[in-house]
Structure formats: structure tokens, C-alpha cells
Amino acid sequence: MKLDQMKTTSFPIQTLDNWAEKAKESLKGREVSSLSKVTYENITLKPLYTKEDIDVKSISQYPGASNYSRGIAAGGYQAKSWHIANKLGYETLEQLEQKAELAFSAGQTALAFEVKEQLFAEKEKLANFIKKYSELGPLNIYTKEHFSSFIQVIAEIQKETGNVTGIIGTDLIADAAVKGSITTNEVEEWFDMVKQMDKTLPNVKTVPINTSPYHNSGANAVQELGIALATGVYYIQRLLDNGWKIEDALKKVLFHFSIGSNFFMETAKLRAARIIWDKAMEAYGAEKDARKMVTSAETSNFTKTVFDPYVNLLRAGNEAFSAVLGGVQFLSVSPLDEVTGKTTSFSERIARNTQLILKAESHLEKVTDPAGGSWYIESLTKELAEKAWEFFLKIEDQGGMIEALKANWLQNVLSEVRTKKKHDVFTRKHSIIGTNVYANLAEKVVVGNPMQPLPAGDTFEPLSVKRLAEPYEQLRFRAIDIERRSGEKPKVGLICLGELKQHKARADFMTSFLASGGIEVVNSGAMKDVESAKEFVEKSSLTQFCICGANSQYDENGLQIIKEITESFPKVRLALAGVPDEDMKTKYSQAGIKQYYTMKSNQFETLSQLLEELEVALND
């Protein structure tokens, strides 16, 4: 082709129908709609998005423009980067000082920690510590029940320096949701403290709205957003009722989110949050600039695991990336071993460097709103905002956040989503690497002081704040305990029929399936006849066996092997990998098969029962 012809050549415009037709060819006759997925937010994700999926008029054309979906600053992070505010864990003030010094020397830009009682043992030393770091950057301190005591320390520092900035406070409603109680006195005292600190700490946000407890109780993105808006509206209304001007009240508010594993959903969640807050505060008559939502975020605790903790590094990196694309102002990345209750300087350094890589190597602070204009993200943002507004109205119909908690309505709604998430993990529709798939039985886990369960609430049912992997971790620790008490690891024998290529797939499936419960396998190798299978059972001295092979092996001699083993070893419990047709299943069950393992099995319930049987057998 000549150059002049190349200049005038163009590609034909393709339609969605053209794409669907080609996609259907690859799907071997299945409809393209089969690629769609319904999320926990009841949003249908399509395999392909086009400009027809968005309403261009509804999108902020520029970052910094209302409705602020593209961010609150025109220059994005080029004007002002997000603060690295990794939360520092500690047991003593001395340890907190040491960790802060190391963190700030290695890139941290905001002092972040949760206040504990032991900090007040040396108030003067605590004040000097806070003073030092308030001069280096903003504070990001969650006070919980120590709000009043800690504010007194900060007030003295402010009098001396006049430069304290950042976030200091607690979300009264979120704290109440976790402990299961709230009183009128607590509410009034909290509002009085916020009012008192308004003049003392003019540049400090003392009304943080924390959605992490709800996220860690299983809430989906729509529910988190609706809860955030309902909580924010409650605080703003109470402040207005106490004589505040709307712009003054908004200066005190900050929103804090946990960022989960659904990358695009979490990015859209932060964008949608700014839209609904802007819309709500517009209804209150707030000035345009006052409606900008300042956000803080942390990587999710809900998604992290005790076992195979290095996978947490990947999870946290994904979540941090999503948060930055979503446009946060403060970000905390958790150390990979945080959920064990025993972090190391190495894990803390890696967590900090995750943010530094996003800044210095991925250059995310150099591009203004890189997600802006994406048909997928813009469409998802709009749908999230609409559904979140509907959920907010449902909370308001209950009388607001506090009444929704007191009636246990909110807890029940969150429980429904959590139950579905757990079911998907238990049936392995949702994979947790190193936990319900690809578990590593050889690893050694060091557990310090993980979060202890809270007592039952006095007023209403507290939130169930638990990680998604915890049930499986309980299985693994139970297996370790069985070994400690009996001297034997819980094991299951695999009777592998035929050549390696015939039984390998199901043998590998069973090895992975059982490892998730801390159960090892003893592989028989290729078994070609009944006698070799019986010999393996006898020599292994195990009580639990699973037959693995291709359907052709099952049809050929599976029934005979089952009958022979059942008759010769009456105490042995036999299972089968896979499910034959109904006629053969009846025959296998009558011959002695007690359990069928398949991709659709409820893995957690099956492993729980199996561990119970193995424990009884090992103790006999």
C-alpha cells in the first residue's frame, strides 16, 4: 500500500452488536449475557461498556468541579498529594515514639494512631511527642472513648504552637454500633466537646465519619455509602440545631472508608461518596466549596488472612491503588501481618513503601484523575450513587442511624450480605488464596494479640466485626490443636485409581480442598486393582479415605473397591471425589460411600465435620 493510500485509509466503525457476534463465536454458542455478573450491591456488571452507558451531562467535566466525582481539587494530586498516614500499632508510648521516628524518616507524612489508655500515664511526654509531629504534618488520630482526655492534651499544644491540623476525634455512632450501646448523655457530651474544640482547634476536623466497622461487618459498597451519608446528615443536623452555620459545621467533617478487594467498585465508591454528599449538602444550602468531601481511607481488615500473610501484601497494594484512584486525602496501608496482632518492622516498612511506590514509581500523583472518563467506572459510579441514596432514605425511614441500630434493622440488613459472602467463600465461589484455596500446610504462624470479640451490647445487637477468612482460620488452628493433643496430624488417605493422568485432577482437587482445613493427605499412588487398594488402607492405619479417579475408573472397578474395603475395614469411612449419575450414586452410597466431594460442596461445613470425626478417631 502506498503512503498516500495509507493516509486516506480508515477502519470501519464497529457496533456493540458486531462485538457481541464475535464474542458469541468464542463462547461456543453461549449468549454474551452469560458473561455478566451480579455483585453484592445488586449491580449487574456487563462484559463491555460503551459511551452509551453513561450520561455525559451527569459527569463532572473537570476535577474540582461539582459534583466532585472527579476529585475535590482541580489539579488533583499535582496540587497537593495524599498523605501517607499508615496507622502505627503500639503497646507503650515509648514504642509509639520509636515507630513514629522510623516512619517519618522513611516517607510517612501524617502521624496516625488509635489512642489507648496507657498513653496518659505520662501526659507531659505524650504532649511533647504530639507537638513534635504536629509541626511535621497533619495528625490523623482516632480517639474512641478517650476523646475528651486526648483533646485536652491537644488543646495545650495548640495554645503553644497554633499550628495543629488534621483529624482528631471519634465517630460516636460507629463506636456505638460496635459496642452495642449508646446513651443520651454520651451524645450530648460528644456534641459539647465538638463545640468546645471549635475555637480551640480551628484547623482540626473533629467529626470523623467512620464506615470501617460496617465494612468489616460485611456491608457492601451501597450500604457503606448510605450509612456514611446518614451519619453525616445526623451530625450536621445536630450541629445546626445547636446554632452552627452550615459552612462551619462542614469544616469539621471528614469521611473515613475501608477499601475492599473489588478494585473498580471501591474506586467508584469513593467517587460516588462525593456525589451524594455534594447533593445532600446542596439541599442544606451550603456553598459550593464547602460541599467538598475530605476523605481518609484504610486498606480493608475484612479481606486479610492470618495464614499465608504475604498474600495480604498483594491485597493491600490492590486496595491502596484503588483508594488513590478514588481520590483520598489520607491513606493507611496495613502491614501484611497486622491481623496476627504481631507486626514487624519489615511488614511496616513494606506497607509504607507500597504508598511510596504508587507515588514515586507509578506516578499516580502526577496524573489528574486517571479514572475519569472511563465508561465502566463512570457508569458504576452513577449506579452506586443512585442506589446509595435509596439506602440512605431507607435509614431515614427508620428514624436515622441511631434508631436503625436500636431496632437492629441495620444489623440485620448487613447480616444478609455477610451471610451471602460467607456462603460464597464456603462453596469456593469466592477464592481467598492461601485460605480456602492453595493453603500451605507447611507454614508456621506466629499469632500475637489479635482483636478480641466484644461483649454483647447493652442496648442493641453490636455489629459482627470479623474478617471473612476467620472461620477457616479456626479450622486450621483446630487441626493444629488436634496434632498437639494427639501427637498425630489429621490425615485422609487418597485411593487413586488408574494411571497418574487419570486420577491426578481429582487427587489435586482433594489435596487442596482438605488443606484448607489443615488436613494432610496420604497419596496411595496408582491403584490398579482391589487388592492393592486394600493393602494401602491396611498399611496406612487411617480411618478416613477418599477415592479419586476418572469416571471411567469408577465405572470399571469403583463399586467393587468400595464394597471390598467396606466389608474388610468396617471402621473405615469412605468418600468419593466427584458425583456419579443418580443411579450409580445410589449404588455407591449403599456400598459404603459416606461423602461426595465436588466443586459445589460447602467446603467449610464438610471440613468442620471431617475434623470432628478425625479428632474422635485420633483420641480413641
Coordinates of C-alpha atoms in Angstrom, one line a residue:
M1 CA 0.0 0.0 0.0
K2 CA 1.3 3.4 -0.9
L3 CA 1.8 6.2 1.6
D4 CA -1.0 8.4 0.1
Q5 CA -3.4 5.4 0.3
M6 CA -2.4 4.7 3.9
K7 CA -3.3 8.3 4.8
T8 CA -6.8 8.0 3.5
T9 CA -7.5 4.5 4.8
S10 CA -9.9 4.3 7.8
F11 CA -11.2 1.4 9.9
P12 CA -15.0 0.7 9.8
I13 CA -16.9 1.8 12.9
Q14 CA -17.9 -1.3 14.9
T15 CA -21.1 -1.6 16.9
L16 CA -21.9 -3.4 20.1
D17 CA -23.8 -5.9 18.0
N18 CA -20.6 -6.6 16.0
W19 CA -18.7 -7.2 19.1
A20 CA -21.4 -9.4 20.6
E21 CA -21.5 -11.5 17.5
K22 CA -17.7 -12.1 17.6
A23 CA -17.8 -12.8 21.3
K24 CA -20.6 -15.3 20.9
E25 CA -18.4 -17.3 18.5
S26 CA -15.7 -17.6 21.2
L27 CA -18.3 -18.6 23.7
K28 CA -19.3 -21.6 21.6
G29 CA -23.0 -20.6 21.3
R30 CA -23.5 -19.2 24.8
E31 CA -25.1 -15.7 25.0
V32 CA -22.9 -12.7 25.8
S33 CA -25.2 -12.1 28.7
S34 CA -23.7 -15.2 30.4
L35 CA -20.5 -13.1 31.0
S36 CA -22.4 -10.6 33.1
K37 CA -22.0 -10.8 36.9
V38 CA -24.3 -9.6 39.7
T39 CA -22.4 -8.0 42.6
Y40 CA -23.2 -7.9 46.3
E41 CA -24.6 -4.4 45.6
N42 CA -27.1 -6.0 43.2
I43 CA -25.4 -4.2 40.3
T44 CA -25.1 -6.2 37.1
L45 CA -21.6 -5.8 35.7
K46 CA -21.5 -6.1 31.9
P47 CA -18.6 -7.6 29.9
L48 CA -18.3 -4.4 27.8
Y49 CA -19.2 -0.8 28.4
T50 CA -19.5 1.9 25.8
K51 CA -20.3 5.6 25.8
E52 CA -24.0 4.7 25.5
D53 CA -23.8 3.5 29.2
I54 CA -23.1 7.0 30.6
D55 CA -24.9 10.2 30.7
V56 CA -22.3 12.7 29.8
K57 CA -24.2 15.6 31.3
S58 CA -24.2 14.0 34.7
I59 CA -20.4 13.7 34.9
S60 CA -18.2 16.4 36.2
Q61 CA -16.2 17.6 33.2
Y62 CA -13.2 18.7 35.3
P63 CA -11.6 17.6 38.6
G64 CA -12.5 20.1 41.3
A65 CA -15.9 20.9 39.7
S66 CA -19.2 20.0 41.4
N67 CA -20.4 17.2 41.8
Y68 CA -16.8 16.4 42.7
S69 CA -16.9 12.8 41.4
R70 CA -13.5 13.6 39.8
G71 CA -12.0 14.9 43.0
I72 CA -12.1 18.0 45.1
A73 CA -9.0 19.7 43.6
A74 CA -8.7 21.0 40.0
G75 CA -5.1 19.8 39.9
G76 CA -5.7 16.5 41.6
Y77 CA -2.6 15.3 43.5
Q78 CA -0.4 17.6 41.4
A79 CA -1.6 20.4 43.5
K80 CA -1.5 18.5 46.8
S81 CA -0.6 14.8 47.2
W82 CA -2.4 12.5 49.5
H83 CA -0.9 12.0 53.0
I84 CA 0.8 8.7 53.8
A85 CA -0.9 8.1 57.1
N86 CA -0.2 4.4 58.0
K87 CA -1.7 3.7 61.4
L88 CA 1.0 2.9 63.9
G89 CA 0.4 -0.1 66.3
Y90 CA 2.0 0.1 69.7
E91 CA 1.8 -1.1 73.3
T92 CA 3.6 1.7 75.1
L93 CA 4.3 5.4 74.4
E94 CA 7.9 4.7 74.0
Q95 CA 7.2 2.1 71.3
L96 CA 4.9 4.6 69.6
E97 CA 7.7 7.2 69.6
Q98 CA 10.2 4.8 68.1
K99 CA 7.8 3.7 65.4
A100 CA 6.9 7.3 64.5
E101 CA 10.5 8.4 64.2
L102 CA 11.3 5.5 61.9
A103 CA 8.1 6.0 59.8
F104 CA 8.7 9.7 59.3
S105 CA 12.3 9.2 58.4
A106 CA 11.2 6.7 55.7
G107 CA 8.3 8.6 54.0
Q108 CA 5.3 8.9 56.3
T109 CA 3.7 12.4 56.2
A110 CA 0.9 12.2 58.8
L111 CA 1.0 10.9 62.3
A112 CA -1.7 8.3 62.6
F113 CA -2.6 6.0 65.5
E114 CA -5.5 4.9 67.8
V115 CA -5.5 6.3 71.3
K116 CA -5.0 3.8 74.1
E117 CA -5.3 4.3 77.9
Q118 CA -1.6 3.7 78.6
L119 CA -0.6 6.9 76.7
F120 CA -1.9 9.1 79.5
A121 CA 0.5 7.6 82.1
E122 CA 3.0 10.3 81.1
K123 CA 1.0 13.2 79.8
E124 CA 3.9 15.6 79.5
K125 CA 5.9 13.2 77.5
L126 CA 2.8 12.5 75.3
A127 CA 2.3 16.2 74.8
N128 CA 5.9 16.7 73.7
F129 CA 5.6 13.7 71.3
I130 CA 2.4 15.1 69.7
K131 CA 3.9 18.6 69.5
K132 CA 6.9 17.3 67.6
Y133 CA 4.9 15.6 64.9
S134 CA 2.2 18.2 64.6
E135 CA 4.9 20.5 63.3
L136 CA 5.9 18.0 60.6
G137 CA 2.4 17.4 59.2
P138 CA -1.3 16.8 59.9
L139 CA -2.5 14.4 62.6
N140 CA -4.8 11.5 61.9
I141 CA -5.8 10.3 65.3
Y142 CA -8.8 8.2 66.3
T143 CA -9.6 8.8 69.9
K144 CA -12.5 6.4 70.6
E145 CA -13.6 6.7 74.2
H146 CA -10.6 8.9 75.0
F147 CA -11.9 11.9 73.0
S148 CA -12.2 14.2 76.0
S149 CA -8.8 13.3 77.6
F150 CA -6.8 13.5 74.4
I151 CA -8.4 16.7 73.2
Q152 CA -7.2 18.4 76.5
V153 CA -3.6 17.4 75.6
I154 CA -4.0 18.7 72.0
A155 CA -5.6 22.0 73.2
E156 CA -2.5 22.8 75.3
I157 CA -0.2 22.1 72.2
Q158 CA -2.5 24.4 70.1
K159 CA -2.2 27.2 72.6
E160 CA 1.6 26.9 72.4
T161 CA 2.1 26.4 68.7
G162 CA -1.1 27.4 67.0
N163 CA -0.4 25.0 64.1
V164 CA -2.2 21.7 64.9
T165 CA -4.0 20.4 61.8
G166 CA -5.6 17.1 60.6
I167 CA -8.2 14.8 62.1
I168 CA -8.7 14.1 65.8
G169 CA -11.9 12.6 67.1
T170 CA -14.2 9.6 67.1
D171 CA -17.4 8.6 65.3
L172 CA -19.8 8.3 68.2
I173 CA -22.3 6.3 66.2
A174 CA -19.8 3.9 64.7
D175 CA -18.3 3.2 68.1
A176 CA -21.8 2.6 69.5
A177 CA -22.6 0.2 66.7
V178 CA -19.5 -1.9 67.6
K179 CA -20.2 -1.9 71.4
G180 CA -24.0 -2.2 71.1
S181 CA -25.0 0.7 73.2
I182 CA -25.4 4.5 73.2
T183 CA -26.9 6.8 75.7
T184 CA -28.3 10.3 75.5
N185 CA -25.6 11.6 77.9
E186 CA -22.9 10.2 75.6
V187 CA -24.4 12.0 72.6
E188 CA -24.7 15.3 74.4
E189 CA -21.2 15.2 75.9
W190 CA -19.8 14.4 72.4
F191 CA -21.5 17.4 70.8
D192 CA -20.5 19.6 73.7
M193 CA -16.9 18.6 73.2
V194 CA -17.0 19.2 69.5
K195 CA -18.4 22.7 70.2
Q196 CA -15.8 23.5 72.8
M197 CA -13.0 22.5 70.4
D198 CA -14.3 24.6 67.5
K199 CA -12.5 27.7 68.7
T200 CA -9.5 25.9 70.3
L201 CA -8.7 23.8 67.2
P202 CA -9.9 25.8 64.2
N203 CA -7.9 23.7 61.7
V204 CA -8.7 20.3 63.1
K205 CA -11.5 18.1 61.9
T206 CA -13.2 16.7 65.0
V207 CA -16.2 14.9 63.4
P208 CA -14.8 11.8 61.6
I209 CA -17.5 9.6 59.9
N210 CA -16.0 6.1 60.1
T211 CA -17.6 3.4 57.9
S212 CA -14.9 0.8 58.6
P213 CA -16.9 -1.1 61.3
Y214 CA -19.8 -1.6 58.8
H215 CA -17.4 -2.6 56.0
N216 CA -15.7 -5.1 58.4
S217 CA -19.2 -6.5 59.3
G218 CA -19.8 -7.4 55.7
A219 CA -21.5 -4.3 54.3
N220 CA -21.5 -3.8 50.5
A221 CA -20.5 -0.6 48.9
V222 CA -24.1 0.7 48.6
Q223 CA -24.7 0.2 52.3
E224 CA -21.4 1.8 53.3
L225 CA -22.3 4.9 51.3
G226 CA -25.8 5.1 52.6
I227 CA -24.5 4.7 56.2
A228 CA -21.9 7.4 55.6
L229 CA -24.4 9.8 54.3
A230 CA -27.0 9.1 57.1
T231 CA -24.3 9.5 59.7
G232 CA -23.1 12.7 58.2
V233 CA -26.6 14.2 57.9
Y234 CA -27.3 13.3 61.5
Y235 CA -24.1 15.1 62.8
I236 CA -24.7 18.1 60.5
Q237 CA -28.3 18.5 61.6
R238 CA -27.4 18.3 65.3
L239 CA -24.7 20.9 64.9
L240 CA -27.2 23.2 63.0
D241 CA -29.7 22.6 65.8
N242 CA -27.0 23.8 68.2
G243 CA -26.6 27.1 66.4
W244 CA -23.8 26.3 64.0
K245 CA -23.6 27.7 60.5
I246 CA -23.6 25.0 57.8
E247 CA -20.2 26.0 56.4
D248 CA -18.6 26.0 59.9
A249 CA -20.1 22.6 60.6
L250 CA -18.8 21.1 57.3
K251 CA -15.3 22.3 58.1
K252 CA -15.3 19.8 61.0
V253 CA -16.4 16.7 59.0
L254 CA -14.2 14.0 57.4
F255 CA -15.2 10.7 56.0
H256 CA -13.2 7.5 56.5
F257 CA -13.7 4.4 54.4
S258 CA -12.2 0.9 54.3
I259 CA -11.2 -0.2 50.8
G260 CA -12.1 -3.8 49.8
S261 CA -10.9 -6.1 47.1
N262 CA -13.3 -5.3 44.3
F263 CA -10.9 -2.8 42.6
F264 CA -13.3 -0.8 40.3
M265 CA -16.2 -1.0 42.8
E266 CA -14.0 0.6 45.5
T267 CA -12.8 3.3 43.2
A268 CA -16.3 4.1 42.2
K269 CA -17.4 4.0 45.8
L270 CA -15.2 6.9 46.7
R271 CA -16.3 8.9 43.7
A272 CA -20.0 8.2 44.4
A273 CA -19.5 9.3 48.0
R274 CA -18.5 12.8 46.9
I275 CA -21.5 13.0 44.6
I276 CA -24.1 12.1 47.3
W277 CA -22.5 14.3 49.9
D278 CA -22.5 17.2 47.5
K279 CA -26.1 16.6 46.6
A280 CA -27.2 16.4 50.3
M281 CA -25.3 19.5 51.4
E282 CA -26.6 21.4 48.4
A283 CA -30.1 20.7 49.9
Y284 CA -28.9 22.2 53.1
G285 CA -27.9 25.4 51.2
A286 CA -24.2 25.0 51.7
E287 CA -21.8 27.0 49.5
K288 CA -20.2 25.0 46.6
D289 CA -16.7 24.9 48.1
A290 CA -18.0 23.9 51.5
R291 CA -19.5 20.8 50.0
K292 CA -16.2 19.2 49.1
M293 CA -15.8 15.9 50.9
V294 CA -12.4 15.3 52.5
T295 CA -11.8 11.5 52.7
S296 CA -9.5 9.2 54.6
A297 CA -9.1 5.5 53.8
E298 CA -7.5 2.4 55.0
T299 CA -6.9 -1.0 53.4
S300 CA -9.6 -3.5 54.4
N301 CA -9.2 -5.6 57.5
F302 CA -12.1 -7.8 56.3
T303 CA -10.1 -9.2 53.4
K304 CA -6.9 -10.1 55.3
T305 CA -5.8 -13.5 56.5
V306 CA -3.6 -14.9 59.3
F307 CA -2.4 -17.8 57.2
D308 CA -0.2 -17.1 54.1
P309 CA 0.2 -13.5 55.2
Y310 CA 2.3 -12.4 52.3
V311 CA -0.8 -12.6 50.1
N312 CA -2.0 -9.7 52.3
L313 CA 0.8 -7.6 50.7
L314 CA -0.8 -8.0 47.3
R315 CA -4.3 -7.4 48.6
A316 CA -3.2 -4.2 50.4
G317 CA -1.4 -3.0 47.3
N318 CA -4.5 -3.5 45.1
E319 CA -6.7 -1.8 47.7
A320 CA -4.3 1.2 48.1
F321 CA -4.2 1.6 44.3
S322 CA -8.0 1.7 44.2
A323 CA -8.1 4.3 47.0
V324 CA -5.7 6.6 45.3
L325 CA -7.6 6.4 42.0
G326 CA -10.7 7.2 44.0
G327 CA -9.1 10.4 45.2
V328 CA -8.5 10.1 49.0
Q329 CA -6.6 12.8 51.1
F330 CA -5.3 10.4 53.7
L331 CA -4.4 6.7 53.3
S332 CA -3.3 4.0 55.7
V333 CA -2.0 0.7 54.3
S334 CA -2.0 -2.1 56.8
P335 CA 1.1 -4.3 57.4
L336 CA 0.8 -7.8 55.9
D337 CA 0.8 -9.4 59.4
E338 CA -1.4 -6.9 61.2
V339 CA -4.3 -9.3 61.7
T340 CA -2.0 -11.7 63.7
G341 CA -1.6 -9.0 66.3
K342 CA 2.2 -9.0 65.9
T343 CA 3.6 -6.8 63.2
T344 CA 7.3 -6.4 62.4
S345 CA 9.5 -3.5 61.3
F346 CA 9.7 -5.3 57.9
S347 CA 6.0 -5.6 57.4
E348 CA 5.5 -2.0 58.4
R349 CA 8.2 -0.8 56.0
I350 CA 6.6 -2.7 53.2
A351 CA 3.2 -1.2 53.9
R352 CA 4.7 2.3 53.9
N353 CA 6.7 1.6 50.7
T354 CA 3.5 0.5 49.0
Q355 CA 2.3 4.1 49.0
L356 CA 5.8 5.4 48.1
I357 CA 5.8 3.2 45.0
L358 CA 2.3 4.4 44.0
K359 CA 3.7 8.0 44.3
A360 CA 7.2 7.8 43.0
E361 CA 7.2 4.9 40.7
S362 CA 3.6 4.5 39.5
H363 CA 3.4 8.4 39.2
L364 CA -0.2 8.4 40.4
E365 CA 0.3 11.9 41.9
K366 CA 1.3 13.2 38.5
V367 CA -1.9 12.3 36.7
T368 CA -5.1 14.2 37.5
D369 CA -8.0 11.7 37.9
P370 CA -6.7 8.8 35.7
A371 CA -10.0 7.0 36.2
G372 CA -12.0 9.9 34.8
G373 CA -14.0 9.3 31.6
S374 CA -13.8 5.5 31.9
W375 CA -17.2 4.3 30.6
Y376 CA -17.1 1.4 33.1
I377 CA -16.2 3.5 36.2
E378 CA -18.4 6.4 35.4
S379 CA -21.4 4.1 34.8
L380 CA -20.6 2.2 38.0
T381 CA -20.2 5.5 40.0
K382 CA -23.6 6.7 38.8
E383 CA -25.4 3.5 39.7
L384 CA -23.7 3.3 43.1
A385 CA -24.7 6.9 43.9
E386 CA -28.3 6.2 43.0
K387 CA -28.5 3.0 45.0
A388 CA -26.7 4.6 48.0
W389 CA -29.2 7.4 48.0
E390 CA -32.1 4.9 48.1
F391 CA -30.4 3.1 51.0
F392 CA -29.9 6.4 52.8
L393 CA -33.6 7.1 52.5
K394 CA -34.4 3.7 54.0
I395 CA -32.2 4.5 57.0
E396 CA -34.0 7.8 57.4
D397 CA -37.4 6.0 57.2
Q398 CA -36.2 4.1 60.3
G399 CA -35.6 7.4 62.1
G400 CA -32.0 7.8 61.3
M401 CA -28.8 5.9 62.1
I402 CA -29.2 5.6 65.9
E403 CA -32.8 4.4 65.6
A404 CA -31.9 2.0 62.8
L405 CA -29.3 0.5 65.2
K406 CA -31.6 0.3 68.2
A407 CA -34.2 -1.5 66.2
N408 CA -31.4 -4.0 64.9
W409 CA -32.7 -3.2 61.4
L410 CA -29.3 -2.1 60.1
Q411 CA -27.5 -5.1 61.7
N412 CA -30.0 -7.5 60.1
V413 CA -29.5 -5.9 56.7
L414 CA -25.7 -6.1 56.9
S415 CA -26.0 -9.7 58.2
E416 CA -27.8 -10.7 55.0
V417 CA -24.9 -9.6 52.8
R418 CA -22.3 -11.0 55.2
T419 CA -24.1 -14.4 55.1
K420 CA -24.0 -14.4 51.3
K421 CA -20.3 -13.5 51.3
K422 CA -19.6 -16.3 53.7
H423 CA -21.6 -18.8 51.7
D424 CA -19.6 -17.9 48.5
V425 CA -16.4 -18.4 50.4
F426 CA -17.6 -21.7 51.9
T427 CA -18.6 -23.0 48.5
R428 CA -15.4 -21.5 46.9
K429 CA -17.3 -19.3 44.5
H430 CA -15.1 -16.6 46.0
S431 CA -11.5 -17.6 46.5
I432 CA -9.3 -16.5 49.4
I433 CA -5.8 -17.5 48.3
G434 CA -3.9 -19.4 51.0
T435 CA -7.1 -20.0 52.9
N436 CA -9.9 -21.8 51.0
V437 CA -7.7 -22.5 48.0
Y438 CA -3.9 -23.2 47.8
A439 CA -3.5 -23.5 51.5
N440 CA 0.1 -24.1 52.6
L441 CA 0.2 -26.7 55.5
A442 CA 3.9 -26.3 56.0
E443 CA 3.8 -22.6 57.1
K444 CA 4.3 -21.6 60.7
V445 CA 2.1 -18.9 62.0
V446 CA 3.0 -16.6 64.9
V447 CA 0.0 -15.0 66.5
G448 CA 0.3 -12.2 69.0
N449 CA -2.8 -10.5 70.4
P450 CA -5.4 -10.3 67.6
M451 CA -8.6 -8.3 68.2
Q452 CA -10.7 -9.9 70.9
P453 CA -14.5 -10.2 70.5
L454 CA -16.5 -7.5 72.2
P455 CA -19.1 -8.4 74.9
A456 CA -22.8 -8.3 74.0
G457 CA -24.3 -4.8 73.7
D458 CA -26.4 -3.3 76.5
T459 CA -28.9 -1.5 74.2
F460 CA -28.9 -3.4 70.9
E461 CA -27.1 -6.0 68.9
P462 CA -23.5 -5.0 68.2
L463 CA -22.0 -5.3 64.7
S464 CA -20.3 -8.5 63.9
V465 CA -16.9 -7.2 63.1
K466 CA -15.0 -10.2 61.7
R467 CA -12.7 -11.0 58.8
L468 CA -14.0 -13.2 56.0
A469 CA -11.2 -15.7 56.5
E470 CA -11.8 -16.3 60.2
P471 CA -13.9 -19.4 60.0
Y472 CA -11.2 -21.2 58.0
E473 CA -8.5 -20.0 60.4
Q474 CA -10.4 -21.6 63.2
L475 CA -10.4 -24.8 61.3
R476 CA -6.6 -24.6 60.8
F477 CA -6.0 -23.8 64.5
R478 CA -8.3 -26.7 65.4
A479 CA -6.2 -29.0 63.3
I480 CA -3.0 -27.8 65.0
D481 CA -4.6 -28.3 68.4
I482 CA -5.6 -31.9 67.4
E483 CA -2.0 -32.6 66.5
R484 CA -0.7 -31.1 69.7
R485 CA -3.0 -33.2 71.9
S486 CA -2.9 -36.5 70.0
G487 CA 0.6 -36.3 68.6
E488 CA -0.8 -37.1 65.1
K489 CA -1.7 -34.7 62.3
P490 CA -5.2 -35.1 61.0
K491 CA -4.9 -37.0 57.7
V492 CA -7.0 -38.5 54.9
G493 CA -5.9 -41.3 52.6
L494 CA -6.4 -40.8 48.9
I495 CA -7.0 -44.1 47.0
C496 CA -6.0 -43.1 43.5
L497 CA -7.4 -45.3 40.7
G498 CA -5.6 -45.8 37.4
E499 CA -2.6 -44.0 36.0
L500 CA -1.5 -40.6 37.1
K501 CA -3.2 -38.8 34.3
Q502 CA -6.4 -40.5 35.2
H503 CA -6.6 -39.6 38.9
K504 CA -4.4 -36.5 39.1
A505 CA -7.1 -33.9 38.6
R506 CA -9.3 -35.2 41.4
A507 CA -6.4 -36.1 43.7
D508 CA -5.1 -32.5 43.4
F509 CA -8.6 -31.1 44.0
M510 CA -8.8 -33.2 47.2
T511 CA -5.4 -32.2 48.4
S512 CA -6.2 -28.5 48.0
F513 CA -9.7 -29.0 49.4
L514 CA -8.5 -30.7 52.6
A515 CA -5.5 -28.4 53.1
S516 CA -7.9 -25.5 53.7
G517 CA -8.9 -27.3 57.0
G518 CA -5.4 -28.1 58.0
I519 CA -5.8 -31.8 56.9
E520 CA -2.9 -33.6 55.2
V521 CA -3.3 -36.3 52.6
V522 CA -1.6 -39.6 52.2
N523 CA -1.5 -40.4 48.5
S524 CA -1.6 -44.1 47.5
G525 CA -0.1 -43.7 44.1
A526 CA -1.6 -45.6 41.2
M527 CA -4.0 -48.3 42.3
K528 CA -5.0 -50.7 39.6
D529 CA -6.9 -53.4 41.5
V530 CA -8.9 -54.2 44.6
E531 CA -6.1 -55.9 46.5
S532 CA -3.6 -53.0 46.1
A533 CA -6.3 -50.6 47.4
K534 CA -7.0 -52.9 50.4
E535 CA -3.3 -53.2 51.1
F536 CA -2.9 -49.4 51.1
V537 CA -5.8 -49.0 53.5
E538 CA -4.4 -51.6 55.9
K539 CA -0.9 -50.2 56.0
S540 CA -1.9 -46.6 56.4
S541 CA -3.8 -47.1 59.6
L542 CA -6.1 -44.2 58.7
T543 CA -9.8 -44.1 59.3
Q544 CA -10.8 -41.6 56.5
F545 CA -10.2 -42.3 52.8
C546 CA -11.3 -40.6 49.6
I547 CA -11.4 -42.5 46.2
C548 CA -10.0 -40.4 43.4
G549 CA -10.1 -41.2 39.7
A550 CA -11.7 -40.5 36.4
N551 CA -15.3 -41.6 35.8
S552 CA -14.1 -44.4 33.6
Q553 CA -12.2 -45.9 36.6
Y554 CA -15.3 -45.5 38.8
D555 CA -17.4 -47.3 36.2
E556 CA -14.7 -50.0 35.8
N557 CA -13.9 -51.1 39.3
G558 CA -15.0 -48.4 41.7
L559 CA -18.1 -50.2 43.0
Q560 CA -16.1 -53.4 43.7
I561 CA -13.3 -51.5 45.6
I562 CA -15.9 -49.7 47.7
K563 CA -17.6 -52.9 48.7
E564 CA -14.4 -54.8 49.4
I565 CA -13.0 -52.0 51.6
T566 CA -16.2 -51.5 53.5
E567 CA -16.5 -55.3 54.2
S568 CA -12.8 -55.7 55.2
F569 CA -12.5 -52.5 57.2
P570 CA -15.8 -51.7 58.9
K571 CA -14.4 -48.7 60.9
V572 CA -13.1 -47.0 57.7
R573 CA -15.2 -44.1 56.3
L574 CA -15.1 -43.8 52.5
A575 CA -15.7 -40.7 50.4
L576 CA -15.6 -40.2 46.6
A577 CA -14.2 -37.2 44.7
G578 CA -16.9 -36.3 42.2
V579 CA -20.6 -37.2 41.9
P580 CA -21.7 -40.0 39.5
D581 CA -25.2 -40.1 38.0
E582 CA -28.1 -40.7 40.3
D583 CA -28.3 -44.5 39.6
M584 CA -24.6 -45.1 40.4
K585 CA -24.7 -42.6 43.3
T586 CA -27.4 -44.8 45.0
K587 CA -25.3 -47.9 44.4
Y588 CA -22.1 -46.2 45.8
S589 CA -23.9 -45.0 48.8
Q590 CA -25.4 -48.4 49.5
A591 CA -21.9 -49.9 49.1
G592 CA -20.4 -47.6 51.7
I593 CA -19.7 -44.1 50.3
K594 CA -20.5 -41.6 53.1
Q595 CA -19.4 -38.3 51.5
Y596 CA -19.1 -36.9 48.0
Y597 CA -16.6 -34.1 47.4
T598 CA -17.4 -31.7 44.5
M599 CA -16.7 -28.1 43.4
K600 CA -20.2 -27.3 44.7
S601 CA -19.6 -28.8 48.2
N602 CA -19.9 -26.5 51.2
Q603 CA -16.2 -26.7 52.0
F604 CA -16.3 -25.2 55.4
E605 CA -19.2 -27.4 56.7
T606 CA -17.6 -30.5 55.2
L607 CA -14.2 -29.8 56.7
S608 CA -15.7 -29.0 60.1
Q609 CA -17.5 -32.3 60.2
L610 CA -14.4 -34.2 59.0
L611 CA -12.1 -32.6 61.6
E612 CA -14.6 -33.6 64.3
E613 CA -14.6 -37.2 63.1
L614 CA -10.8 -37.3 62.8
E615 CA -10.4 -35.9 66.3
V616 CA -12.7 -38.6 67.7
A617 CA -10.7 -41.3 65.8
L618 CA -7.3 -40.0 67.0
N619 CA -8.5 -39.8 70.6
D620 CA -9.8 -43.4 70.6

